[in-house]
């Protein structure tokens, strides 16, 4: 971790801020990217080592490329790029509008594509480095019907991540492309969701952002393809896909949650 240059999008709050503080405490140089510059500066001031703050909207490709260029100008290299910025939604499938879907795919899928396309040529030219895309358990299983469009977007992100990994592996086997799948995390994610929603910090069983940051840091120190922030999550997903009757499985906890939390 020492001296590695790690770019983290969505670093002004939640998981991204926790990761910035953690990897910085381990000696990394951290590039913090998000829209709210003041919040980024507050996070940077709580980091132990060298930081660079870049105010950028990751749904704008030119902003993402500007963030890459600023990181390269300052540090001369990028070792790890974490596409962590993302947003939820609270709407049933029957209620979704075109604008809802566009927003979910823009902030959760296109933003990560912009990040990967911006940094991978640099990593591939060097022959090492890593991209991490922060996905979700909802990118694997339909555990929350009211997050349907978010779940669809994270499924798409997982597909894009896996296909990118296969493409990059043939040209640059030393470059890693990783998906990380948190469950519920106690951040402002719930209250920031499109159309509002319950604060994730009040939801039972939530992991802390610091716990998730530990898993992300471990995925940087020991790169692998697919990582769950809870050890039991992978088995649960395997059970769902292996179920003889997937429809029946969906009617049982933990897969079925048609109601919005609190509704
Ligand atoms: N919390 C959970 O329960 C949970 C569960 C599974 C997966 N995840 C995933 O974990 C990641 C981080 O979420 P979190 O829980 O830390 O949420 P959060 O507390 O709401 O933080 C979201 C971060 O993303 C940034 N962001 C949002 N839109 C952006 C944009 N257009 N451009 C640049 N930055 C943007 C925000 O900063 P600005 O507002 O300053 O731009 C903020 O730093 C997301 O990908 C989320 O899908 C979260």
Coordinates of C-alpha atoms and ligand atoms in Angstrom, one line a residue:
X1 CA 0.0 0.0 0.0
X2 CA 2.9 2.3 0.8
X3 CA 3.2 5.2 -1.7
X4 CA 0.6 3.7 -4.1
X5 CA -1.6 6.2 -5.8
X6 CA -5.2 5.4 -5.2
X7 CA -8.1 7.3 -6.9
X8 CA -11.4 7.0 -5.1
X9 CA -14.6 8.4 -6.5
X10 CA -17.4 9.2 -4.1
X11 CA -14.8 10.0 -1.5
X12 CA -16.7 12.9 0.1
X13 CA -18.8 10.6 2.4
X14 CA -19.7 7.1 3.4
X15 CA -17.6 4.1 2.1
X16 CA -15.3 6.2 -0.1
X17 CA -14.4 8.6 2.7
X18 CA -13.7 5.6 5.1
X19 CA -11.6 4.0 2.4
X20 CA -9.6 7.2 1.8
X21 CA -8.8 7.5 5.5
X22 CA -7.9 3.8 5.8
X23 CA -5.5 3.5 2.8
X24 CA -4.0 6.8 3.7
X25 CA -3.2 5.5 7.2
X26 CA -1.4 2.6 5.4
X27 CA 0.8 5.0 3.5
X28 CA -1.1 5.4 0.2
X29 CA -1.4 8.7 -1.6
X30 CA -5.1 9.3 -2.2
X31 CA -6.9 11.2 -4.9
X32 CA -10.4 12.1 -3.6
X33 CA -13.1 12.7 -6.2
X34 CA -16.7 13.8 -5.8
X35 CA -18.9 16.8 -6.5
X36 CA -18.8 18.5 -3.0
X37 CA -15.4 20.1 -2.7
X38 CA -15.7 21.3 0.9
X39 CA -16.8 17.8 2.0
X40 CA -13.8 16.3 0.1
X41 CA -11.4 18.8 1.9
X42 CA -12.8 17.8 5.2
X43 CA -12.1 14.1 4.4
X44 CA -8.7 15.0 3.1
X45 CA -7.8 16.8 6.3
X46 CA -8.6 13.6 8.3
X47 CA -6.3 11.5 6.1
X48 CA -2.8 10.7 7.3
X49 CA -0.8 11.1 4.2
X50 CA -0.6 13.1 0.9
X51 CA -4.0 13.8 -0.8
X52 CA -5.3 15.5 -3.9
X53 CA -8.9 16.8 -3.9
X54 CA -10.7 16.9 -7.3
X55 CA -14.3 18.2 -7.5
X56 CA -15.8 16.3 -10.4
X57 CA -19.1 14.8 -11.5
X58 CA -18.5 11.2 -12.5
X59 CA -21.5 11.2 -14.7
X60 CA -19.7 13.6 -17.0
X61 CA -17.0 11.8 -19.0
X62 CA -14.9 15.0 -19.4
X63 CA -14.9 15.4 -15.6
X64 CA -13.6 11.8 -15.1
X65 CA -10.8 12.4 -17.7
X66 CA -9.9 15.7 -16.0
X67 CA -9.7 13.8 -12.6
X68 CA -7.3 11.2 -14.2
X69 CA -5.2 14.0 -15.8
X70 CA -4.9 15.9 -12.5
X71 CA -3.9 12.7 -10.6
X72 CA -1.3 11.9 -13.3
X73 CA 0.0 15.5 -13.2
X74 CA 0.4 15.5 -9.5
X75 CA 1.7 11.9 -8.9
X76 CA 3.0 10.8 -12.3
X77 CA 1.1 7.5 -12.0
X78 CA -2.1 5.8 -10.8
X79 CA -2.0 2.4 -9.2
X80 CA -5.6 1.8 -8.2
X81 CA -8.8 3.4 -9.4
X82 CA -11.9 2.8 -7.2
X83 CA -15.2 3.5 -8.9
X84 CA -17.2 3.9 -5.7
X85 CA -19.6 6.8 -6.4
X86 CA -23.2 5.6 -6.8
X87 CA -26.8 6.2 -5.9
X88 CA -29.9 4.3 -5.0
X89 CA -33.6 4.7 -5.8
X90 CA -36.8 4.0 -4.0
X91 CA -39.4 3.0 -6.6
X92 CA -41.2 -0.2 -7.5
X93 CA -40.7 -1.6 -11.0
X94 CA -44.3 -0.5 -12.0
X95 CA -43.5 3.1 -11.0
X96 CA -40.3 3.6 -12.9
X97 CA -39.9 6.4 -15.4
X98 CA -37.4 6.8 -18.2
X99 CA -35.7 9.4 -16.2
X100 CA -35.4 7.1 -13.2
X101 CA -33.6 4.4 -15.3
X102 CA -31.4 7.0 -17.1
X103 CA -30.2 8.4 -13.7
X104 CA -29.5 4.9 -12.3
X105 CA -27.5 3.8 -15.3
X106 CA -25.7 7.1 -15.6
X107 CA -24.5 7.3 -12.0
X108 CA -24.0 3.5 -11.4
X109 CA -22.9 2.2 -14.7
X110 CA -21.7 4.9 -17.1
X111 CA -19.6 6.6 -14.4
X112 CA -17.7 3.3 -13.9
X113 CA -17.3 2.8 -17.6
X114 CA -15.8 6.4 -17.9
X115 CA -13.4 5.6 -15.0
X116 CA -12.3 2.3 -16.5
X117 CA -11.8 3.7 -20.0
X118 CA -9.9 6.7 -18.5
X119 CA -7.4 4.7 -16.5
X120 CA -7.0 1.3 -18.1
X121 CA -4.8 2.4 -21.0
X122 CA -2.4 3.8 -18.4
X123 CA -2.5 0.6 -16.3
X124 CA -2.2 -1.7 -19.3
X125 CA 0.8 0.3 -20.7
X126 CA 2.5 -0.2 -17.3
X127 CA 1.4 -3.8 -17.0
X128 CA 0.1 -3.6 -13.5
X129 CA -2.6 -1.8 -11.4
X130 CA -6.2 -2.4 -10.4
X131 CA -9.7 -1.1 -11.0
X132 CA -12.3 -1.8 -8.3
X133 CA -16.0 -1.3 -9.1
X134 CA -18.1 -1.0 -6.0
X135 CA -21.3 -2.9 -6.8
X136 CA -23.8 -4.4 -4.4
X137 CA -25.5 -7.6 -3.3
X138 CA -28.5 -6.1 -5.1
X139 CA -26.4 -6.5 -8.3
X140 CA -26.7 -10.3 -7.7
X141 CA -30.1 -10.9 -6.1
X142 CA -33.5 -9.2 -6.0
X143 CA -33.6 -8.6 -2.3
X144 CA -35.2 -5.2 -2.4
X145 CA -38.0 -4.6 -4.9
X146 CA -38.1 -0.9 -4.2
X147 CA -34.5 -0.6 -5.4
X148 CA -35.3 -2.4 -8.7
X149 CA -33.7 0.1 -11.1
X150 CA -30.6 0.3 -8.9
X151 CA -30.4 -3.4 -8.7
X152 CA -30.7 -3.6 -12.6
X153 CA -27.9 -1.0 -12.9
X154 CA -25.6 -2.9 -10.5
X155 CA -26.3 -6.2 -12.4
X156 CA -25.2 -4.3 -15.6
X157 CA -22.1 -3.0 -13.8
X158 CA -21.2 -6.6 -12.8
X159 CA -21.5 -7.7 -16.4
X160 CA -19.4 -4.8 -17.6
X161 CA -16.8 -5.4 -14.9
X162 CA -16.5 -9.2 -15.7
X163 CA -16.3 -8.5 -19.5
X164 CA -13.7 -5.8 -19.0
X165 CA -11.7 -8.2 -16.8
X166 CA -11.7 -10.8 -19.6
X167 CA -10.7 -8.3 -22.2
X168 CA -7.9 -6.8 -20.1
X169 CA -6.5 -10.2 -18.9
X170 CA -5.5 -11.2 -22.5
X171 CA -3.4 -8.0 -23.0
X172 CA -2.2 -7.2 -19.5
X173 CA -2.4 -10.2 -17.0
X174 CA -0.9 -8.0 -14.2
X175 CA -3.9 -5.6 -14.3
X176 CA -6.7 -6.6 -12.0
X177 CA -10.4 -5.7 -12.4
X178 CA -12.4 -6.3 -9.3
X179 CA -16.1 -6.2 -8.2
X180 CA -16.8 -5.6 -4.6
X181 CA -20.4 -6.3 -3.3
X182 CA -21.5 -4.7 0.0
X183 CA -24.8 -5.5 1.7
X184 CA -26.5 -2.8 3.7
X185 CA -23.9 -0.2 4.9
X186 CA -24.6 2.5 7.5
X187 CA -24.0 5.6 5.3
X188 CA -26.2 8.3 3.8
X189 CA -26.9 6.0 0.9
X190 CA -30.6 5.5 1.9
X191 CA -31.4 9.1 2.4
X192 CA -29.5 10.1 -0.8
X193 CA -31.6 7.7 -2.9
X194 CA -33.6 9.1 -5.8
X195 CA -37.2 9.7 -4.4
X196 CA -35.9 9.6 -0.9
X197 CA -36.0 6.6 1.5
X198 CA -35.0 5.4 4.9
X199 CA -31.6 6.3 6.3
X200 CA -29.3 3.3 5.9
X201 CA -27.8 4.2 9.2
X202 CA -31.0 3.2 11.0
X203 CA -31.4 -0.2 9.2
X204 CA -30.8 -3.3 11.3
X205 CA -27.8 -5.4 10.5
X206 CA -25.9 -2.7 8.5
X207 CA -22.1 -3.0 8.3
X208 CA -20.2 0.1 9.1
X209 CA -18.4 2.0 6.3
X210 CA -15.1 1.3 8.2
X211 CA -15.8 -2.5 8.0
X212 CA -16.5 -2.2 4.2
X213 CA -13.3 -0.1 3.8
X214 CA -11.3 -2.9 5.5
X215 CA -12.6 -5.4 2.9
X216 CA -11.8 -3.0 0.0
X217 CA -8.3 -2.4 1.4
X218 CA -7.8 -6.1 1.6
X219 CA -8.9 -6.5 -2.1
X220 CA -6.2 -3.9 -3.0
X221 CA -3.6 -5.8 -1.0
X222 CA -4.7 -9.2 -2.3
X223 CA -6.3 -8.5 -5.7
X224 CA -9.1 -10.9 -6.8
X225 CA -12.0 -10.8 -9.2
X226 CA -15.1 -10.8 -7.0
X227 CA -15.4 -9.9 -3.3
X228 CA -18.3 -9.9 -0.8
X229 CA -18.1 -7.7 2.2
X230 CA -19.9 -10.3 4.3
X231 CA -18.6 -13.9 4.2
X232 CA -22.0 -15.5 4.1
X233 CA -23.2 -13.5 1.1
X234 CA -21.7 -15.7 -1.7
X235 CA -23.3 -18.8 -0.3
X236 CA -26.7 -17.1 -0.2
X237 CA -26.3 -16.0 -3.9
X238 CA -25.3 -19.5 -4.9
X239 CA -28.4 -20.9 -3.1
X240 CA -30.6 -18.5 -5.0
X241 CA -29.2 -19.3 -8.5
X242 CA -29.1 -23.1 -7.7
X243 CA -32.7 -23.2 -6.4
X244 CA -34.8 -25.7 -8.3
X245 CA -37.6 -23.1 -8.2
X246 CA -36.2 -19.6 -8.2
X247 CA -39.7 -18.2 -8.0
X248 CA -40.3 -20.1 -4.8
X249 CA -36.9 -18.9 -3.4
X250 CA -38.0 -15.3 -4.0
X251 CA -40.9 -15.7 -1.7
X252 CA -38.7 -16.5 1.3
X253 CA -36.4 -14.3 3.4
X254 CA -33.8 -12.9 2.7
X255 CA -34.8 -12.6 -1.0
X256 CA -38.3 -11.1 -0.7
X257 CA -38.7 -7.5 0.3
X258 CA -41.6 -5.9 -1.7
X259 CA -42.3 -3.2 0.8
X260 CA -40.1 -0.1 1.1
X261 CA -38.4 -0.1 4.5
X262 CA -40.7 1.8 6.8
X263 CA -43.6 1.7 4.4
Ligands
LIG1 N1 -24.7 2.0 1.8 C1 -25.2 0.9 1.3 O1 -26.1 0.3 1.9 C2 -24.6 0.3 0.0 C3 -24.8 -1.1 -0.2 C4 -24.3 -1.7 -1.4 C5 -23.5 -0.9 -2.2 N2 -23.3 0.4 -2.0 C6 -22.5 1.2 -2.9 O2 -21.4 1.8 -2.3 C7 -21.0 2.9 -3.0 C8 -20.8 4.1 -2.0 O3 -22.1 4.3 -1.4 P1 -22.2 5.0 0.1 O4 -23.0 4.0 0.9 O5 -20.9 5.5 0.6 O6 -23.2 6.2 -0.3 P2 -23.2 7.7 0.1 O7 -22.9 7.9 1.6 O8 -24.5 8.3 -0.4 O9 -22.0 8.3 -0.7 C9 -22.0 8.4 -2.1 C10 -20.8 9.1 -2.6 O10 -20.8 9.2 -4.0 C11 -20.6 10.5 -4.4 N3 -21.4 10.8 -5.7 C12 -22.7 10.6 -5.9 N4 -23.0 11.0 -7.2 C13 -21.8 11.5 -7.7 C14 -21.5 12.1 -8.9 N5 -22.4 12.2 -9.9 N6 -20.2 12.5 -9.1 C15 -19.3 12.3 -8.2 N7 -19.5 11.7 -7.0 C16 -20.8 11.3 -6.8 C17 -21.1 11.4 -3.3 O11 -20.4 12.6 -3.2 P3 -21.0 14.0 -3.7 O12 -22.4 14.1 -3.3 O13 -20.1 15.0 -3.0 O14 -20.8 14.0 -5.2 C18 -20.6 10.5 -2.1 O15 -19.3 10.8 -1.8 C19 -22.1 3.2 -4.0 O16 -21.6 2.7 -5.3 C20 -23.2 2.3 -3.6 O17 -24.0 1.9 -4.6 C21 -23.8 1.0 -0.8

